[in-house]
């Protein structure tokens, strides 16, 4: 692999569950400062892609480079090197308080003096979390849990934030707020974001570039705008004839 | 009245030993969802190491205790890295983990048996004068056992609820995969947990050995810790402690006022009665709240 400027560079990645192939020859890259979206139907392999980058799932073939280095194969080391995943379904620690959930997110941090300041920044982004700081995570609404999941990931101060279906199971108005926050994180704080979504129109509107994943293969790529106007994408993913 | 208070103190001190054991089971179970059947062998191992320290190496009691704790930590972490971790990494079902734990148990107990023989031995501490509070006499060892056990449990609580590592363990107990996604090293957590269970089993082994006897099968008493955790409410640390205290006191009262041969009968009766009225144990609550 030649050294490139891309923050994340995936080349020819194949992933199997037993004998069943979930990803086949996937190549994609994420540049610093970008929002990159991967859209695809249910079962296309979006979560598998996220889990493989996060080293929860091992891969048989291909390479993953992050900042020009091969990505570690241990989940916790991926976090240390600067990639944090907000998993599908949020997976917050229900019995722990909001504050404790955020502290778990900061587990890898070595500069612990800035922790409270960092938590304040999360509360500025999501004031609702501050109101509920001592409440157990499990008592929050779905939207608040998604805020907590994103806030928790931000506490690790990632260089690349990955989001697996942040809109899943949320009311439309809550989804809009969440996506506004994602744009703000990117625009105002310069955070690089890789997100996968079934909700294609939303994802394509906010991203810089996007890939279309179909049964484990990348079948299209382009800017969000181009894909929004592409007739095939409109027919298959946006439900517009 | 004096007799009753003496019984109570004695019951609390044996309850504290049960609590160490019950908490050790609960800690492993809460993160890995398997019962560490090797735990009772660790307890016997701890008692024998202190026994050797005092009777063969002529150590003072406290030094023998430290030796026993260190060696039992080694055994516990060794079992984790040789018998449990390889299975975990292969994503083996938890039944396999339990069978592996039983294997460790059999191996350790039989090696102890081979080296020391199966006889009951008196733990080599001089019987010291009891302390008198008014007319109530309190066994000095009961007092030390109770104080050290409670001290260790308090330290464990502080560790789990007031430190970064403790938070990592609690998060792992809730959802080990998401904990890893937050940067928590699963294997490091496992080592911390098995260090803690090593400490707990060694201390419990030594004090139980002092109170009764040292023999290879002495770990059979961990069945009482199981009863105590079920009575309290499975999987919760405070519940395990409360259940242990109740059981310890009940047992000493039965031994003192009825007969020690009915002690175990009453323990099991107690379990059945509690489960009839509190199917989740006295303090059993949501399954998601494990630590
Ligand atoms: N743990 C698993 N074991 C076996 N097959 C799986 C597993 N997880 C996902 N798959 C399969 O891999 C494919 C991709 O799944 P996934 O990545 O979850 O898709 P998406 O997130 O796009 O809905 C699907 O066909 C799914 O059935
Ligand atoms: Mg998915």
Coordinates of C-alpha atoms and ligand atoms in Angstrom, one line a residue:
Chain A
X1 CA 0.0 0.0 0.0
X2 CA 1.4 3.4 -0.9
X3 CA 1.2 6.0 1.8
X4 CA -1.7 8.3 1.1
X5 CA -3.1 11.5 2.7
X6 CA -6.4 9.8 3.5
X7 CA -7.3 9.5 7.2
X8 CA -8.9 6.1 6.6
X9 CA -8.1 3.9 3.6
X10 CA -9.7 0.6 3.1
X11 CA -8.6 -1.6 0.2
X12 CA -10.2 -4.8 -1.1
X13 CA -11.8 -5.8 2.2
X14 CA -13.6 -9.2 2.4
X15 CA -15.4 -10.4 5.5
X16 CA -17.2 -13.7 6.2
X17 CA -19.5 -15.1 8.8
X18 CA -18.6 -18.7 8.7
X19 CA -18.9 -19.5 5.1
X20 CA -21.2 -16.7 4.3
X21 CA -19.6 -13.6 2.7
X22 CA -20.9 -10.3 4.2
X23 CA -18.4 -7.9 2.5
X24 CA -16.7 -8.5 -0.8
X25 CA -13.7 -6.5 -2.1
X26 CA -14.8 -3.2 -0.4
X27 CA -12.5 -0.2 -1.0
X28 CA -13.2 3.2 0.5
X29 CA -11.4 6.2 1.9
X30 CA -12.2 9.0 4.3
X31 CA -10.3 12.2 4.0
X32 CA -9.6 14.4 7.0
X33 CA -12.6 16.8 7.6
X34 CA -15.0 14.9 5.6
X35 CA -18.4 13.4 6.3
X36 CA -18.6 10.1 4.4
X37 CA -21.8 8.1 4.2
X38 CA -22.4 4.5 3.3
X39 CA -25.9 3.8 2.4
X40 CA -27.5 0.4 1.7
X41 CA -30.6 -1.6 2.4
X42 CA -31.1 -3.8 5.5
X43 CA -28.5 -6.6 5.4
X44 CA -26.2 -5.0 2.9
X45 CA -23.3 -5.2 5.3
X46 CA -23.2 -1.7 6.7
X47 CA -22.8 -2.8 10.3
X48 CA -20.3 -5.5 9.3
X49 CA -18.2 -2.7 7.8
X50 CA -18.4 -0.7 11.0
X51 CA -17.6 -3.7 13.2
X52 CA -14.7 -4.7 11.0
X53 CA -13.1 -1.2 11.2
X54 CA -13.7 -1.3 15.0
X55 CA -12.0 -4.7 15.1
X56 CA -15.0 -6.4 16.7
X57 CA -15.1 -8.6 13.6
X58 CA -12.0 -10.0 12.0
X59 CA -11.4 -9.8 8.2
X60 CA -10.0 -12.4 5.9
X61 CA -8.7 -10.3 3.1
X62 CA -7.7 -6.7 2.4
X63 CA -6.1 -3.8 4.3
X64 CA -7.3 -1.1 6.5
X65 CA -4.9 1.9 7.0
X66 CA -5.5 4.7 9.5
X67 CA -3.2 7.7 9.3
X68 CA -1.0 5.8 7.0
X69 CA -0.6 2.9 9.5
X70 CA -2.2 -0.5 9.5
X71 CA -5.1 -0.4 11.9
X72 CA -4.6 -2.5 15.1
X73 CA -6.6 -5.8 15.4
X74 CA -7.7 -5.3 19.0
X75 CA -10.9 -3.4 19.6
X76 CA -9.6 -1.3 22.5
X77 CA -6.4 -0.4 20.5
X78 CA -8.5 0.9 17.6
X79 CA -10.1 3.3 20.1
X80 CA -6.7 4.3 21.4
X81 CA -5.5 5.0 17.9
X82 CA -8.4 7.4 17.3
X83 CA -11.5 5.7 15.9
X84 CA -14.6 5.5 18.1
X85 CA -17.8 3.8 17.0
X86 CA -21.3 4.7 18.1
X87 CA -22.8 1.2 17.7
X88 CA -26.2 0.4 16.1
X89 CA -28.9 0.5 18.7
X90 CA -26.9 2.9 20.9
X91 CA -25.8 0.2 23.4
X92 CA -25.6 2.7 26.3
X93 CA -24.9 1.2 29.8
X94 CA -28.4 1.2 31.1
X95 CA -27.7 0.8 34.8
X96 CA -25.0 3.5 34.9
X97 CA -25.7 7.1 35.3
X98 CA -25.4 9.6 32.4
X99 CA -22.2 10.9 33.9
X100 CA -20.8 7.4 34.4
X101 CA -21.6 6.5 30.8
X102 CA -19.7 9.6 29.6
X103 CA -16.8 8.6 31.9
X104 CA -16.6 5.1 30.4
X105 CA -16.3 6.9 27.0
X106 CA -13.3 8.7 28.4
X107 CA -11.7 5.5 29.6
X108 CA -8.7 5.7 27.2
X109 CA -7.9 9.3 27.8
X110 CA -4.5 10.0 29.3
X111 CA -5.0 13.8 29.8
X112 CA -7.6 13.4 32.5
X113 CA -7.5 17.0 33.7
X114 CA -9.5 18.2 30.7
X115 CA -12.2 15.6 31.4
X116 CA -14.7 18.0 33.1
X117 CA -14.1 20.6 30.4
X118 CA -14.7 18.0 27.7
X119 CA -17.9 16.9 29.5
X120 CA -19.1 20.5 29.5
X121 CA -18.6 20.6 25.8
X122 CA -20.7 17.5 25.4
X123 CA -23.4 19.2 27.6
X124 CA -23.3 22.3 25.4
X125 CA -24.0 20.0 22.4
X126 CA -26.7 18.1 24.3
X127 CA -28.1 20.3 27.1
X128 CA -30.7 17.6 27.8
X129 CA -27.9 15.3 29.1
X130 CA -26.9 17.8 31.7
X131 CA -30.4 17.9 33.1
X132 CA -30.3 14.1 33.4
X133 CA -26.7 13.8 34.6
X134 CA -27.4 11.6 37.6
X135 CA -30.2 9.6 36.0
X136 CA -29.6 6.0 34.9
X137 CA -29.0 5.8 31.2
X138 CA -31.8 3.2 30.9
X139 CA -34.4 5.7 31.9
X140 CA -33.7 8.1 29.0
X141 CA -35.8 8.4 25.9
X142 CA -34.6 6.9 22.6
X143 CA -33.4 10.3 21.4
X144 CA -31.6 11.1 24.6
X145 CA -30.0 7.7 24.6
X146 CA -28.7 8.5 21.1
X147 CA -27.3 11.8 22.4
X148 CA -25.7 9.9 25.2
X149 CA -24.2 7.4 22.8
X150 CA -22.7 10.2 20.6
X151 CA -21.6 12.2 23.7
X152 CA -19.9 9.1 25.2
X153 CA -18.0 8.5 21.9
X154 CA -16.9 12.2 21.8
X155 CA -15.5 11.8 25.3
X156 CA -12.7 9.6 23.8
X157 CA -11.8 12.6 21.6
X158 CA -11.7 10.6 18.4
X159 CA -10.0 11.6 15.1
X160 CA -12.7 9.6 13.3
X161 CA -16.2 9.2 14.6
X162 CA -18.2 6.3 13.2
X163 CA -22.0 6.2 13.5
X164 CA -24.0 3.1 12.8
X165 CA -27.6 4.1 11.8
X166 CA -28.0 7.1 14.2
X167 CA -31.5 7.6 13.0
X168 CA -32.7 4.1 13.9
X169 CA -35.9 4.0 15.9
X170 CA -36.1 7.8 16.4
X171 CA -39.0 10.2 15.7
X172 CA -38.5 12.4 12.6
X173 CA -38.0 15.6 14.6
X174 CA -35.4 13.9 16.9
X175 CA -33.6 12.6 13.8
X176 CA -33.4 16.1 12.3
X177 CA -31.9 17.4 15.5
X178 CA -29.4 14.6 15.6
X179 CA -28.3 15.1 12.0
X180 CA -27.9 18.9 12.6
X181 CA -25.6 18.0 15.5
X182 CA -23.6 15.7 13.3
X183 CA -23.2 18.5 10.7
X184 CA -22.1 20.9 13.5
X185 CA -19.6 18.5 14.9
X186 CA -18.0 18.3 11.4
X187 CA -18.3 22.0 10.4
X188 CA -17.6 23.7 13.8
X189 CA -15.2 21.2 15.4
X190 CA -13.6 19.8 12.2
X191 CA -14.4 16.2 13.2
X192 CA -14.2 13.6 10.5
X193 CA -17.2 11.4 10.4
X194 CA -18.0 8.0 8.7
X195 CA -21.7 7.1 9.0
X196 CA -23.8 4.3 7.6
X197 CA -27.5 4.7 7.1
X198 CA -30.5 3.0 5.7
X199 CA -32.2 6.4 5.7
X200 CA -30.5 7.4 2.4
X201 CA -32.0 10.8 1.7
X202 CA -30.9 12.2 5.1
X203 CA -27.4 10.7 4.8
X204 CA -26.9 11.9 1.3
X205 CA -28.0 15.5 2.1
X206 CA -25.5 16.0 4.9
X207 CA -22.5 14.1 3.6
X208 CA -19.7 15.2 1.4
X209 CA -19.2 11.9 -0.3
X210 CA -21.1 8.6 -0.2
X211 CA -20.8 5.0 -1.2
X212 CA -23.7 2.7 -2.0
X213 CA -23.3 -0.8 -0.5
X214 CA -25.3 -3.7 -2.0
X215 CA -25.1 -7.2 -0.7
X216 CA -21.6 -6.7 0.5
X217 CA -20.2 -4.8 -2.5
X218 CA -19.7 -1.1 -3.3
X219 CA -21.8 -0.5 -6.4
X220 CA -21.6 3.3 -6.6
X221 CA -19.7 6.2 -5.2
X222 CA -19.9 10.0 -5.6
X223 CA -20.7 13.2 -3.9
X224 CA -23.9 13.3 -1.8
X225 CA -25.4 15.7 -4.3
X226 CA -24.5 13.5 -7.4
X227 CA -26.0 10.4 -5.8
X228 CA -29.2 12.3 -4.7
X229 CA -29.7 13.1 -8.4
X230 CA -28.7 9.7 -9.7
X231 CA -31.8 8.0 -11.2
X232 CA -30.8 4.5 -10.0
X233 CA -30.2 5.7 -6.4
X234 CA -33.5 7.6 -6.6
X235 CA -35.4 4.5 -7.6
X236 CA -33.7 2.0 -5.3
X237 CA -32.9 4.0 -2.2
X238 CA -35.0 7.1 -2.1
X239 CA -38.3 5.6 -3.4
X240 CA -38.6 8.2 -6.1
X241 CA -39.5 7.1 -9.6
Chain B
X1 CA -28.2 -13.0 76.7
X2 CA -24.4 -13.1 76.8
X3 CA -24.4 -16.4 74.9
X4 CA -26.7 -14.9 72.3
X5 CA -24.4 -12.0 71.7
X6 CA -21.4 -14.3 71.5
X7 CA -23.3 -16.4 68.9
X8 CA -24.2 -13.3 67.0
X9 CA -20.5 -12.1 66.8
X10 CA -19.4 -15.6 65.8
X11 CA -22.2 -15.7 63.2
X12 CA -21.2 -12.4 61.7
X13 CA -17.6 -13.5 61.4
X14 CA -18.5 -16.7 59.6
X15 CA -20.9 -14.7 57.5
X16 CA -18.1 -12.4 56.5
X17 CA -16.1 -15.4 55.2
X18 CA -19.2 -16.5 53.2
X19 CA -19.4 -12.9 51.9
X20 CA -15.9 -13.0 50.6
X21 CA -16.7 -16.2 48.7
X22 CA -20.1 -15.1 47.5
X23 CA -18.7 -11.8 46.2
X24 CA -15.9 -13.7 44.4
X25 CA -18.5 -15.8 42.6
X26 CA -20.7 -12.8 41.8
X27 CA -17.8 -10.8 40.3
X28 CA -16.9 -13.5 37.8
X29 CA -20.5 -14.4 37.1
X30 CA -21.4 -10.8 36.5
X31 CA -18.9 -10.3 33.7
X32 CA -18.5 -13.8 32.2
X33 CA -21.9 -15.4 33.0
X34 CA -20.3 -18.6 34.2
X35 CA -19.8 -20.0 37.7
X36 CA -16.2 -20.3 38.5
X37 CA -16.2 -23.8 39.9
X38 CA -12.5 -23.6 40.5
X39 CA -13.0 -21.0 43.2
X40 CA -13.3 -23.5 46.1
X41 CA -10.1 -25.1 45.1
X42 CA -8.4 -21.7 45.2
X43 CA -9.8 -21.3 48.7
X44 CA -8.2 -24.6 49.9
X45 CA -5.0 -23.7 48.1
X46 CA -4.9 -20.4 50.0
X47 CA -5.4 -22.1 53.3
X48 CA -2.7 -24.6 52.6
X49 CA -0.2 -22.0 51.5
X50 CA -0.6 -20.1 54.7
X51 CA -0.4 -23.4 56.6
X52 CA 2.9 -24.1 54.9
X53 CA 4.2 -20.6 55.5
X54 CA 3.6 -20.9 59.3
X55 CA 4.4 -24.6 60.0
X56 CA 7.3 -25.2 57.5
X57 CA 8.7 -21.7 56.8
X58 CA 8.1 -20.5 60.4
X59 CA 6.5 -17.2 59.2
X60 CA 4.5 -15.0 61.5
X61 CA 0.8 -15.2 60.7
X62 CA 0.6 -11.9 58.8
X63 CA 3.5 -12.9 56.5
X64 CA 2.0 -16.3 55.8
X65 CA -1.3 -14.5 54.9
X66 CA 0.5 -12.3 52.4
X67 CA 2.4 -15.3 50.9
X68 CA -0.9 -17.2 50.6
X69 CA -2.6 -14.2 48.9
X70 CA 0.2 -13.7 46.4
X71 CA 0.4 -17.4 45.5
X72 CA -3.4 -17.7 45.2
X73 CA -3.4 -14.6 42.9
X74 CA -0.9 -16.4 40.7
X75 CA -3.1 -19.5 40.6
X76 CA -6.2 -17.6 39.9
X77 CA -4.6 -15.5 37.1
X78 CA -2.9 -18.7 35.8
X79 CA -6.3 -20.4 35.6
X80 CA -7.7 -17.4 33.7
X81 CA -5.0 -17.2 31.2
X82 CA -4.6 -21.0 30.6
X83 CA -8.2 -22.4 31.1
X84 CA -10.6 -19.5 30.5
X85 CA -9.1 -17.0 28.1
X86 CA -8.4 -19.5 25.3
X87 CA -12.1 -20.6 25.5
X88 CA -13.3 -17.0 25.6
X89 CA -11.2 -16.1 22.6
X90 CA -12.8 -19.0 20.7
X91 CA -16.2 -17.7 21.8
X92 CA -16.9 -21.0 23.5
X93 CA -20.4 -21.5 25.1
X94 CA -20.4 -20.9 28.9
X95 CA -21.0 -24.5 29.6
X96 CA -17.4 -25.1 28.3
X97 CA -16.1 -22.5 30.7
X98 CA -17.8 -24.2 33.6
X99 CA -16.4 -27.6 32.6
X100 CA -13.0 -26.1 32.2
X101 CA -13.3 -24.6 35.7
X102 CA -14.3 -28.0 37.1
X103 CA -11.1 -29.3 35.5
X104 CA -9.0 -26.7 37.2
X105 CA -10.8 -27.5 40.5
X106 CA -10.1 -31.3 40.2
X107 CA -6.5 -30.7 39.3
X108 CA -5.8 -28.3 42.2
X109 CA -7.6 -30.3 44.8
X110 CA -6.0 -33.5 43.8
X111 CA -2.5 -32.0 43.7
X112 CA -3.1 -30.7 47.2
X113 CA -4.3 -34.1 48.2
X114 CA -1.2 -35.8 46.7
X115 CA 1.2 -33.5 48.4
X116 CA -0.4 -33.0 51.8
X117 CA -2.7 -36.0 52.1
X118 CA -6.4 -35.9 52.9
X119 CA -6.3 -35.5 56.6
X120 CA -7.9 -32.7 58.6
X121 CA -5.2 -30.4 60.1
X122 CA -5.5 -27.8 62.7
X123 CA -4.4 -24.4 61.5
X124 CA -1.2 -23.6 63.4
X125 CA -2.2 -20.5 65.3
X126 CA -2.1 -20.5 69.1
X127 CA -5.5 -20.2 70.6
X128 CA -5.3 -16.7 72.2
X129 CA -7.3 -15.4 75.1
X130 CA -10.8 -14.2 74.0
X131 CA -11.6 -10.5 74.6
X132 CA -14.1 -9.7 77.3
X133 CA -16.7 -7.0 76.8
X134 CA -18.6 -7.1 80.0
X135 CA -19.5 -10.7 80.4
X136 CA -19.4 -11.4 76.7
X137 CA -16.4 -13.2 75.4
X138 CA -15.4 -12.6 71.8
X139 CA -12.9 -14.9 70.1
X140 CA -9.9 -12.9 69.0
X141 CA -9.8 -14.7 65.6
X142 CA -13.5 -14.2 65.1
X143 CA -12.9 -10.5 65.5
X144 CA -9.8 -10.4 63.2
X145 CA -11.6 -12.5 60.6
X146 CA -14.6 -10.2 60.7
X147 CA -12.6 -7.0 60.6
X148 CA -10.3 -8.1 57.8
X149 CA -13.1 -9.5 55.7
X150 CA -15.2 -6.4 56.1
X151 CA -12.2 -4.2 55.4
X152 CA -11.5 -6.1 52.2
X153 CA -15.1 -5.8 51.1
X154 CA -15.0 -2.1 51.8
X155 CA -11.8 -1.7 49.7
X156 CA -13.4 -3.7 46.9
X157 CA -16.4 -1.4 47.0
X158 CA -14.2 1.7 46.8
X159 CA -12.3 0.1 43.9
X160 CA -15.5 -0.7 42.0
X161 CA -17.3 2.5 42.6
X162 CA -14.6 5.1 43.0
X163 CA -11.9 4.3 40.4
X164 CA -11.5 4.3 36.7
X165 CA -10.7 0.6 36.6
X166 CA -13.7 -0.1 38.7
X167 CA -15.9 1.7 36.3
X168 CA -14.4 -0.3 33.5
X169 CA -15.3 -3.5 35.3
X170 CA -18.9 -2.4 36.0
X171 CA -19.3 -1.4 32.3
X172 CA -17.9 -4.8 31.2
X173 CA -20.3 -6.5 33.5
X174 CA -23.2 -4.8 31.7
X175 CA -22.0 -5.2 28.1
X176 CA -18.5 -6.5 27.5
X177 CA -18.5 -5.8 23.8
X178 CA -19.6 -2.2 24.1
X179 CA -17.0 -1.8 26.9
X180 CA -14.3 -2.8 24.4
X181 CA -15.7 -0.3 21.9
X182 CA -15.1 2.3 24.5
X183 CA -11.4 1.3 24.7
X184 CA -11.6 -1.1 27.6
X185 CA -9.2 -4.0 27.2
X186 CA -11.2 -7.1 28.0
X187 CA -8.2 -9.2 28.9
X188 CA -6.9 -6.6 31.3
X189 CA -10.3 -6.5 33.0
X190 CA -10.2 -10.3 33.2
X191 CA -6.8 -10.2 34.9
X192 CA -8.0 -7.6 37.5
X193 CA -11.1 -9.7 38.2
X194 CA -9.1 -12.8 38.7
X195 CA -6.6 -11.0 40.9
X196 CA -9.5 -9.9 43.1
X197 CA -11.0 -13.4 43.3
X198 CA -7.5 -14.7 44.2
X199 CA -7.3 -12.3 47.1
X200 CA -10.9 -13.1 48.2
X201 CA -10.5 -16.8 48.1
X202 CA -7.1 -16.8 49.9
X203 CA -8.4 -14.7 52.8
X204 CA -11.6 -16.8 53.1
X205 CA -9.5 -20.0 53.0
X206 CA -7.2 -18.9 55.8
X207 CA -10.0 -17.8 58.1
X208 CA -12.2 -20.7 57.4
X209 CA -9.2 -23.0 58.0
X210 CA -8.6 -21.3 61.4
X211 CA -12.2 -21.6 62.4
X212 CA -12.6 -25.3 61.4
X213 CA -9.7 -27.2 59.8
X214 CA -7.4 -27.3 56.8
X215 CA -8.1 -30.2 54.3
X216 CA -8.1 -30.6 50.5
X217 CA -11.9 -30.7 50.3
X218 CA -12.5 -27.7 52.6
X219 CA -13.7 -25.7 49.6
X220 CA -17.0 -27.6 49.8
X221 CA -18.1 -24.8 52.1
X222 CA -18.5 -22.5 49.0
X223 CA -21.9 -24.2 48.6
X224 CA -22.8 -22.0 51.5
X225 CA -21.7 -18.9 49.6
X226 CA -23.9 -20.1 46.7
X227 CA -26.9 -20.4 49.1
X228 CA -26.0 -16.9 50.5
X229 CA -25.9 -15.3 47.0
X230 CA -29.2 -16.9 46.0
X231 CA -30.9 -15.9 49.3
X232 CA -29.6 -12.3 48.8
X233 CA -30.4 -12.1 45.1
X234 CA -28.2 -13.6 42.5
X235 CA -25.5 -11.5 40.8
X236 CA -25.6 -8.5 43.1
X237 CA -22.7 -7.7 45.4
X238 CA -24.6 -6.0 48.2
X239 CA -27.2 -8.8 48.1
X240 CA -24.5 -11.4 48.4
X241 CA -23.1 -9.7 51.5
X242 CA -26.5 -9.5 53.2
X243 CA -27.4 -13.1 52.3
X244 CA -24.0 -14.2 53.8
X245 CA -24.5 -12.4 57.1
X246 CA -28.0 -13.8 57.5
X247 CA -26.8 -17.3 56.7
X248 CA -23.8 -17.1 59.0
X249 CA -25.9 -15.9 62.0
X250 CA -28.6 -18.5 61.3
X251 CA -26.0 -21.2 61.3
X252 CA -24.3 -20.3 64.5
X253 CA -27.7 -19.9 66.3
X254 CA -28.8 -23.3 65.1
X255 CA -25.5 -24.8 66.2
X256 CA -25.6 -23.0 69.5
X257 CA -29.2 -23.6 70.5
X258 CA -30.3 -26.7 68.6
X259 CA -27.4 -28.9 67.4
X260 CA -24.5 -28.4 65.0
X261 CA -25.5 -31.6 63.2
X262 CA -28.7 -29.8 62.0
X263 CA -26.8 -26.7 60.8
X264 CA -26.7 -27.6 57.1
X265 CA -30.3 -28.9 57.2
X266 CA -31.4 -25.5 58.4
X267 CA -29.2 -23.7 55.8
X268 CA -31.0 -25.5 53.0
X269 CA -34.4 -25.1 54.6
X270 CA -33.7 -21.4 54.9
X271 CA -32.9 -21.2 51.2
X272 CA -36.2 -23.0 50.3
X273 CA -38.3 -20.8 52.6
X274 CA -36.8 -17.6 51.3
X275 CA -37.3 -18.7 47.7
X276 CA -40.9 -19.6 48.4
X277 CA -41.6 -16.0 49.4
X278 CA -38.9 -14.1 47.5
X279 CA -38.3 -16.0 44.2
X280 CA -35.6 -13.5 43.2
X281 CA -34.0 -13.6 46.6
X282 CA -34.4 -10.9 49.3
X283 CA -32.8 -8.1 47.4
X284 CA -33.1 -9.5 43.9
X285 CA -34.0 -6.9 41.3
X286 CA -33.6 -6.2 37.6
X287 CA -31.2 -8.6 35.9
X288 CA -29.5 -5.7 34.2
X289 CA -28.2 -4.4 37.4
X290 CA -25.4 -6.8 38.2
X291 CA -22.8 -5.1 40.3
Ligands
LIG1 N1 -23.3 -12.5 13.6 C1 -23.6 -12.9 12.3 N2 -23.6 -14.1 12.0 C2 -23.9 -14.5 10.7 N3 -24.3 -13.7 9.8 C3 -24.4 -12.4 10.1 C4 -24.0 -11.9 11.4 N4 -24.2 -10.6 11.4 C5 -24.6 -10.2 10.2 N5 -24.7 -11.3 9.4 C6 -25.1 -11.3 8.0 O1 -24.3 -10.4 7.2 C7 -25.0 -9.6 6.3 C8 -24.8 -8.2 6.6 O2 -25.3 -7.8 7.9 P1 -25.2 -6.4 8.5 O3 -23.8 -6.0 8.3 O4 -25.7 -6.4 9.9 O5 -26.1 -5.5 7.5 P2 -26.7 -4.1 7.7 O6 -26.1 -3.4 8.9 O7 -26.4 -3.4 6.4 O8 -28.2 -4.2 7.9 C9 -26.5 -10.1 6.5 O9 -26.8 -11.0 5.4 C10 -26.5 -10.7 7.8 O10 -27.5 -11.7 7.8
LIG2 MG1 -26.9 -2.6 10.6

